[in-house]
Amino acid sequence: MTLALYRYQLPFTQPLTFHGKVEVAREGLLVRVDDGWGEIAPLPGFSRESLAEAQAEAIASLEQLAAGQEIAPQLPSVQFGLDCARRCWPAQTTPLPEPYPLIQGSPQELLKHWKNWLHTTPSKAKLKVARYPMRDELALIRLLCDRIPTLKLVLDANQGWTREEAWAFCGHLDPNRIEYLEDPCANFADIAFVANRTGMPVAIDELLAQGKPWEPIPQLRALVLKPTLLGSLAHCEALVARARELRLKVIVSSCFESGLGLNQLFHLAGEWAPDQAPGLDTRRWLAADLLDATGKPDLSLLEPLFHRD
């Protein structure tokens, strides 16, 4: 059995802010189990574990596998990466809907350059909100809706508002132009209050990763699944089953993984939600990739941390 762990660093095309912390590069790990690969890449500001903690648990898990023992990693990113590396991947036969564009940046800049983002006139785009003054974000939303009458927006607040702020924001929007508002507040009671008062369709994402309680409400449209934050594939599949039971959309979404992780998320989206466009438009923010021409990790771009044959 071949077991290996590598570390990578990929520069972003521009600095990105995650929960108030500016990052200039994406760092993570690639794990190999025989011919299978997985990605272990905690997202700063969102994952509960650091990269150093994930690395330590990944090495301990590989040492257990080398000794013929069962493994039970506890950190979500490690669970996901090792599950992917040990998974038998079925062939992808049906094409998925195109991932929709992810727009983030200052409203001032986006108001000037919105055509650069939406030059193909998509029917759906995702916009990060709750990061800049409310009036500026609302001005940008109004411009996009006015200029592209067929556009529906996914708005992602990353739990950035209080109940009152979210209520005020939604009061300025036409719910018919919003596919859903993702994680407007940090707890479900506040999200339900705002959705009920404003009729705004909503989705939950970080709440799932944080293990916070939620329940079906008429305005809940989707569960957004980020396996890097959620953990094991079994846990993700249980959420997919719950969403189907409640007739909610499932959106498989990325955490700025490298091409390896993104390709695997694309395949999972094809299995779990073949009729939904996945939220995988983070590749454009990475200035380079780790895969060679055959689609395998290029070992010359990786720092070896562990190897057993």
GROMACS .gro file of C-alpha atoms in nm:
model
  309
    1MET     CA    1   0.000   0.000   0.000
    2THR     CA    2   0.132   0.342  -0.100
    3LEU     CA    3   0.055   0.616   0.153
    4ALA     CA    4   0.171   0.975   0.113
    5LEU     CA    5   0.098   1.329   0.225
    6TYR     CA    6   0.207   1.649   0.053
    7ARG     CA    7   0.171   2.018   0.128
    8TYR     CA    8   0.093   2.285  -0.131
    9GLN     CA    9   0.065   2.660  -0.162
   10LEU     CA   10  -0.118   2.830  -0.451
   11PRO     CA   11  -0.123   3.210  -0.487
   12PHE     CA   12  -0.458   3.385  -0.528
   13THR     CA   13  -0.501   3.612  -0.829
   14GLN     CA   14  -0.567   3.890  -0.576
   15PRO     CA   15  -0.584   3.906  -0.194
   16LEU     CA   16  -0.910   3.762  -0.058
   17THR     CA   17  -1.078   3.828   0.277
   18PHE     CA   18  -1.216   3.536   0.479
   19HIS     CA   19  -1.410   3.643   0.789
   20GLY     CA   20  -1.205   3.962   0.815
   21LYS     CA   21  -0.862   3.800   0.757
   22VAL     CA   22  -0.679   3.876   0.433
   23GLU     CA   23  -0.514   3.580   0.257
   24VAL     CA   24  -0.282   3.597  -0.044
   25ALA     CA   25  -0.248   3.222  -0.108
   26ARG     CA   26  -0.435   2.896  -0.055
   27GLU     CA   27  -0.252   2.637   0.151
   28GLY     CA   28  -0.351   2.276   0.193
   29LEU     CA   29  -0.254   1.909   0.176
   30LEU     CA   30  -0.294   1.632  -0.078
   31VAL     CA   31  -0.321   1.279   0.057
   32ARG     CA   32  -0.257   0.960  -0.140
   33VAL     CA   33  -0.383   0.611  -0.059
   34ASP     CA   34  -0.260   0.368  -0.328
   35ASP     CA   35  -0.386   0.524  -0.655
   36GLY     CA   36  -0.649   0.738  -0.483
   37TRP     CA   37  -0.605   1.105  -0.395
   38GLY     CA   38  -0.786   1.346  -0.166
   39GLU     CA   39  -0.750   1.709  -0.061
   40ILE     CA   40  -0.729   1.828   0.300
   41ALA     CA   41  -0.758   2.207   0.299
   42PRO     CA   42  -0.915   2.376   0.603
   43LEU     CA   43  -1.049   2.718   0.501
   44PRO     CA   44  -0.915   2.998   0.725
   45GLY     CA   45  -1.194   3.172   0.913
   46PHE     CA   46  -1.445   2.896   0.835
   47SER     CA   47  -1.292   2.559   0.932
   48ARG     CA   48  -1.272   2.484   1.302
   49GLU     CA   49  -0.927   2.326   1.256
   50SER     CA   50  -0.601   2.487   1.145
   51LEU     CA   51  -0.383   2.347   0.868
   52ALA     CA   52  -0.123   2.242   1.128
   53GLU     CA   53  -0.387   2.045   1.321
   54ALA     CA   54  -0.514   1.883   1.001
   55GLN     CA   55  -0.159   1.790   0.901
   56ALA     CA   56  -0.089   1.627   1.238
   57GLU     CA   57  -0.411   1.422   1.227
   58ALA     CA   58  -0.356   1.323   0.862
   59ILE     CA   59  -0.006   1.191   0.939
   60ALA     CA   60  -0.135   1.002   1.245
   61SER     CA   61  -0.412   0.848   1.030
   62LEU     CA   62  -0.166   0.741   0.760
   63GLU     CA   63   0.061   0.584   1.023
   64GLN     CA   64  -0.240   0.386   1.151
   65LEU     CA   65  -0.325   0.272   0.796
   66ALA     CA   66   0.039   0.169   0.742
   67ALA     CA   67   0.012  -0.043   1.060
   68GLY     CA   68  -0.306  -0.208   0.928
   69GLN     CA   69  -0.533  -0.031   1.176
   70GLU     CA   70  -0.875   0.126   1.123
   71ILE     CA   71  -0.882   0.505   1.122
   72ALA     CA   72  -1.140   0.747   1.263
   73PRO     CA   73  -1.021   1.104   1.200
   74GLN     CA   74  -1.213   1.373   1.389
   75LEU     CA   75  -1.137   1.687   1.187
   76PRO     CA   76  -1.379   1.756   0.899
   77SER     CA   77  -1.119   1.841   0.634
   78VAL     CA   78  -0.921   1.525   0.718
   79GLN     CA   79  -1.235   1.310   0.708
   80PHE     CA   80  -1.325   1.447   0.366
   81GLY     CA   81  -0.977   1.416   0.216
   82LEU     CA   82  -0.921   1.060   0.336
   83ASP     CA   83  -1.272   0.953   0.231
   84CYS     CA   84  -1.204   1.086  -0.120
   85ALA     CA   85  -0.863   0.915  -0.137
   86ARG     CA   86  -1.019   0.579  -0.042
   87ARG     CA   87  -1.334   0.612  -0.253
   88CYS     CA   88  -1.411   0.415  -0.568
   89TRP     CA   89  -1.528   0.693  -0.802
   90PRO     CA   90  -1.803   0.602  -1.051
   91ALA     CA   91  -1.772   0.734  -1.406
   92GLN     CA   92  -1.935   1.073  -1.466
   93THR     CA   93  -2.178   1.023  -1.753
   94THR     CA   94  -2.414   1.320  -1.755
   95PRO     CA   95  -2.294   1.679  -1.790
   96LEU     CA   96  -2.381   1.910  -1.500
   97PRO     CA   97  -2.529   2.258  -1.544
   98GLU     CA   98  -2.246   2.514  -1.571
   99PRO     CA   99  -2.123   2.652  -1.237
  100TYR     CA  100  -2.250   3.006  -1.188
  101PRO     CA  101  -2.012   3.300  -1.145
  102LEU     CA  102  -1.901   3.406  -0.796
  103ILE     CA  103  -1.869   3.784  -0.761
  104GLN     CA  104  -1.682   3.940  -0.472
  105GLY     CA  105  -1.505   4.267  -0.416
  106SER     CA  106  -1.589   4.625  -0.331
  107PRO     CA  107  -1.925   4.748  -0.469
  108GLN     CA  108  -1.749   5.058  -0.607
  109GLU     CA  109  -1.518   4.846  -0.821
  110LEU     CA  110  -1.792   4.606  -0.923
  111LEU     CA  111  -2.025   4.891  -1.022
  112LYS     CA  112  -1.755   5.006  -1.263
  113HIS     CA  113  -1.653   4.666  -1.397
  114TRP     CA  114  -1.965   4.447  -1.364
  115LYS     CA  115  -1.954   4.358  -1.735
  116ASN     CA  116  -1.618   4.186  -1.685
  117TRP     CA  117  -1.790   3.943  -1.448
  118LEU     CA  118  -2.111   3.887  -1.637
  119HIS     CA  119  -2.002   3.914  -1.999
  120THR     CA  120  -2.173   3.585  -2.082
  121THR     CA  121  -2.503   3.708  -1.929
  122PRO     CA  122  -2.567   3.409  -1.702
  123SER     CA  123  -2.913   3.343  -1.566
  124LYS     CA  124  -2.768   3.314  -1.214
  125ALA     CA  125  -2.474   3.468  -1.028
  126LYS     CA  126  -2.356   3.463  -0.667
  127LEU     CA  127  -2.269   3.784  -0.486
  128LYS     CA  128  -2.103   3.815  -0.145
  129VAL     CA  129  -2.286   4.065   0.079
  130ALA     CA  130  -2.267   4.191   0.441
  131ARG     CA  131  -1.907   4.304   0.381
  132TYR     CA  132  -1.947   4.670   0.276
  133PRO     CA  133  -2.194   4.950   0.360
  134MET     CA  134  -2.549   4.831   0.297
  135ARG     CA  135  -2.637   5.119   0.063
  136ASP     CA  136  -2.340   5.034  -0.163
  137GLU     CA  137  -2.428   4.665  -0.182
  138LEU     CA  138  -2.794   4.747  -0.255
  139ALA     CA  139  -2.688   4.990  -0.531
  140LEU     CA  140  -2.486   4.712  -0.696
  141ILE     CA  141  -2.776   4.465  -0.672
  142ARG     CA  142  -3.014   4.722  -0.825
  143LEU     CA  143  -2.773   4.784  -1.112
  144LEU     CA  144  -2.730   4.412  -1.187
  145CYS     CA  145  -3.105   4.348  -1.175
  146ASP     CA  146  -3.180   4.653  -1.395
  147ARG     CA  147  -2.916   4.576  -1.658
  148ILE     CA  148  -2.985   4.201  -1.681
  149PRO     CA  149  -3.362   4.147  -1.645
  150THR     CA  150  -3.328   3.766  -1.664
  151LEU     CA  151  -3.065   3.745  -1.387
  152LYS     CA  152  -3.139   3.580  -1.053
  153LEU     CA  153  -2.894   3.643  -0.772
  154VAL     CA  154  -2.770   3.414  -0.499
  155LEU     CA  155  -2.667   3.641  -0.210
  156ASP     CA  156  -2.427   3.504   0.052
  157ALA     CA  157  -2.398   3.699   0.379
  158ASN     CA  158  -2.175   3.446   0.563
  159GLN     CA  159  -2.376   3.512   0.885
  160GLY     CA  160  -2.267   3.876   0.869
  161TRP     CA  161  -2.585   4.049   0.990
  162THR     CA  162  -2.794   4.083   1.302
  163ARG     CA  163  -3.164   4.008   1.270
  164GLU     CA  164  -3.242   4.379   1.234
  165GLU     CA  165  -2.975   4.438   0.968
  166ALA     CA  166  -3.089   4.141   0.761
  167TRP     CA  167  -3.452   4.256   0.789
  168ALA     CA  168  -3.357   4.608   0.674
  169PHE     CA  169  -3.153   4.473   0.381
  170CYS     CA  170  -3.427   4.237   0.261
  171GLY     CA  171  -3.682   4.518   0.281
  172HIS     CA  172  -3.506   4.685  -0.015
  173LEU     CA  173  -3.507   4.376  -0.238
  174ASP     CA  174  -3.757   4.208  -0.469
  175PRO     CA  175  -3.763   3.844  -0.347
  176ASN     CA  176  -3.853   3.735  -0.702
  177ARG     CA  177  -3.507   3.841  -0.824
  178ILE     CA  178  -3.326   3.650  -0.549
  179GLU     CA  179  -3.272   3.275  -0.588
  180TYR     CA  180  -3.197   3.266  -0.216
  181LEU     CA  181  -3.012   3.456   0.057
  182GLU     CA  182  -2.753   3.230   0.216
  183ASP     CA  183  -2.678   3.248   0.589
  184PRO     CA  184  -2.797   3.604   0.657
  185CYS     CA  185  -2.758   3.556   1.036
  186ALA     CA  186  -2.561   3.334   1.272
  187ASN     CA  187  -2.856   3.138   1.410
  188PHE     CA  188  -3.159   2.981   1.251
  189ALA     CA  189  -3.419   3.157   1.467
  190ASP     CA  190  -3.307   3.493   1.327
  191ILE     CA  191  -3.296   3.359   0.970
  192ALA     CA  192  -3.649   3.222   1.007
  193PHE     CA  193  -3.772   3.552   1.152
  194VAL     CA  194  -3.632   3.754   0.860
  195ALA     CA  195  -3.756   3.507   0.597
  196ASN     CA  196  -4.103   3.500   0.750
  197ARG     CA  197  -4.132   3.880   0.772
  198THR     CA  198  -3.994   3.958   0.425
  199GLY     CA  199  -4.082   3.651   0.215
  200MET     CA  200  -3.713   3.625   0.119
  201PRO     CA  201  -3.608   3.275   0.005
  202VAL     CA  202  -3.315   3.152   0.216
  203ALA     CA  203  -3.052   2.878   0.223
  204ILE     CA  204  -2.821   2.749   0.496
  205ASP     CA  205  -2.453   2.664   0.466
  206GLU     CA  206  -2.228   2.752   0.760
  207LEU     CA  207  -2.501   2.655   1.007
  208LEU     CA  208  -2.470   2.297   0.876
  209ALA     CA  209  -2.092   2.294   0.921
  210GLN     CA  210  -2.129   2.442   1.271
  211GLY     CA  211  -2.382   2.172   1.363
  212LYS     CA  212  -2.640   2.432   1.470
  213PRO     CA  213  -3.010   2.335   1.479
  214TRP     CA  214  -3.238   2.416   1.184
  215GLU     CA  215  -3.581   2.309   1.065
  216PRO     CA  216  -3.781   2.325   0.742
  217ILE     CA  217  -3.966   2.655   0.692
  218PRO     CA  218  -4.164   2.765   0.383
  219GLN     CA  219  -3.889   3.006   0.269
  220LEU     CA  220  -3.604   2.751   0.299
  221ARG     CA  221  -3.498   2.660  -0.055
  222ALA     CA  222  -3.160   2.489  -0.035
  223LEU     CA  223  -2.888   2.322   0.169
  224VAL     CA  224  -2.543   2.435   0.058
  225LEU     CA  225  -2.294   2.156   0.120
  226LYS     CA  226  -1.923   2.232   0.159
  227PRO     CA  227  -1.769   1.889   0.226
  228THR     CA  228  -1.434   2.040   0.335
  229LEU     CA  229  -1.625   2.197   0.627
  230LEU     CA  230  -1.882   1.920   0.679
  231GLY     CA  231  -1.645   1.624   0.698
  232SER     CA  232  -1.714   1.264   0.605
  233LEU     CA  233  -1.891   1.169   0.284
  234ALA     CA  234  -2.140   0.969   0.497
  235HIS     CA  235  -2.236   1.289   0.684
  236CYS     CA  236  -2.275   1.478   0.356
  237GLU     CA  237  -2.487   1.199   0.209
  238ALA     CA  238  -2.715   1.206   0.515
  239LEU     CA  239  -2.776   1.578   0.451
  240VAL     CA  240  -2.845   1.505   0.083
  241ALA     CA  241  -3.104   1.246   0.189
  242ARG     CA  242  -3.264   1.494   0.432
  243ALA     CA  243  -3.279   1.762   0.159
  244ARG     CA  244  -3.448   1.521  -0.082
  245GLU     CA  245  -3.698   1.423   0.183
  246LEU     CA  246  -3.783   1.793   0.236
  247ARG     CA  247  -3.770   1.873  -0.141
  248LEU     CA  248  -3.490   2.121  -0.093
  249LYS     CA  249  -3.221   2.193  -0.349
  250VAL     CA  250  -2.872   2.060  -0.279
  251ILE     CA  251  -2.589   2.290  -0.387
  252VAL     CA  252  -2.240   2.138  -0.370
  253SER     CA  253  -2.003   2.425  -0.299
  254SER     CA  254  -1.626   2.466  -0.283
  255CYS     CA  255  -1.385   2.615  -0.028
  256PHE     CA  256  -1.121   2.738  -0.275
  257GLU     CA  257  -0.976   2.389  -0.318
  258SER     CA  258  -0.715   2.314  -0.583
  259GLY     CA  259  -0.808   2.148  -0.913
  260LEU     CA  260  -0.795   1.804  -0.748
  261GLY     CA  261  -1.057   1.889  -0.485
  262LEU     CA  262  -1.269   2.085  -0.732
  263ASN     CA  263  -1.282   1.792  -0.974
  264GLN     CA  264  -1.395   1.561  -0.695
  265LEU     CA  265  -1.661   1.809  -0.582
  266PHE     CA  266  -1.779   1.830  -0.943
  267HIS     CA  267  -1.822   1.450  -0.945
  268LEU     CA  268  -2.003   1.454  -0.610
  269ALA     CA  269  -2.237   1.725  -0.741
  270GLY     CA  270  -2.315   1.497  -1.036
  271GLU     CA  271  -2.413   1.219  -0.795
  272TRP     CA  272  -2.592   1.423  -0.529
  273ALA     CA  273  -2.754   1.704  -0.730
  274PRO     CA  274  -2.729   1.639  -1.105
  275ASP     CA  275  -2.995   1.898  -1.188
  276GLN     CA  276  -2.833   2.184  -0.990
  277ALA     CA  277  -2.550   2.410  -1.098
  278PRO     CA  278  -2.276   2.360  -0.835
  279GLY     CA  279  -2.106   2.649  -0.655
  280LEU     CA  280  -1.757   2.574  -0.785
  281ASP     CA  281  -1.652   2.903  -0.946
  282THR     CA  282  -1.357   2.947  -0.708
  283ARG     CA  283  -1.100   2.810  -0.956
  284ARG     CA  284  -1.072   3.153  -1.121
  285TRP     CA  285  -0.929   3.299  -0.799
  286LEU     CA  286  -0.628   3.062  -0.804
  287ALA     CA  287  -0.330   3.181  -1.011
  288ALA     CA  288  -0.202   2.824  -1.069
  289ASP     CA  289  -0.296   2.459  -1.023
  290LEU     CA  290  -0.137   2.136  -0.901
  291LEU     CA  291  -0.246   1.897  -1.178
  292ASP     CA  292  -0.036   1.790  -1.474
  293ALA     CA  293  -0.161   1.738  -1.832
  294THR     CA  294  -0.302   1.395  -1.741
  295GLY     CA  295  -0.505   1.535  -1.449
  296LYS     CA  296  -0.279   1.381  -1.182
  297PRO     CA  297  -0.105   1.584  -0.908
  298ASP     CA  298   0.234   1.716  -1.023
  299LEU     CA  299   0.469   1.604  -0.746
  300SER     CA  300   0.728   1.868  -0.841
  301LEU     CA  301   0.483   2.133  -0.714
  302LEU     CA  302   0.431   1.962  -0.377
  303GLU     CA  303   0.629   1.946  -0.053
  304PRO     CA  304   0.649   1.582   0.067
  305LEU     CA  305   0.555   1.533   0.433
  306PHE     CA  306   0.498   1.156   0.465
  307HIS     CA  307   0.557   0.847   0.249
  308ARG     CA  308   0.519   0.472   0.305
  309ASP     CA  309   0.519   0.189   0.049
   0.00000   0.00000   0.00000
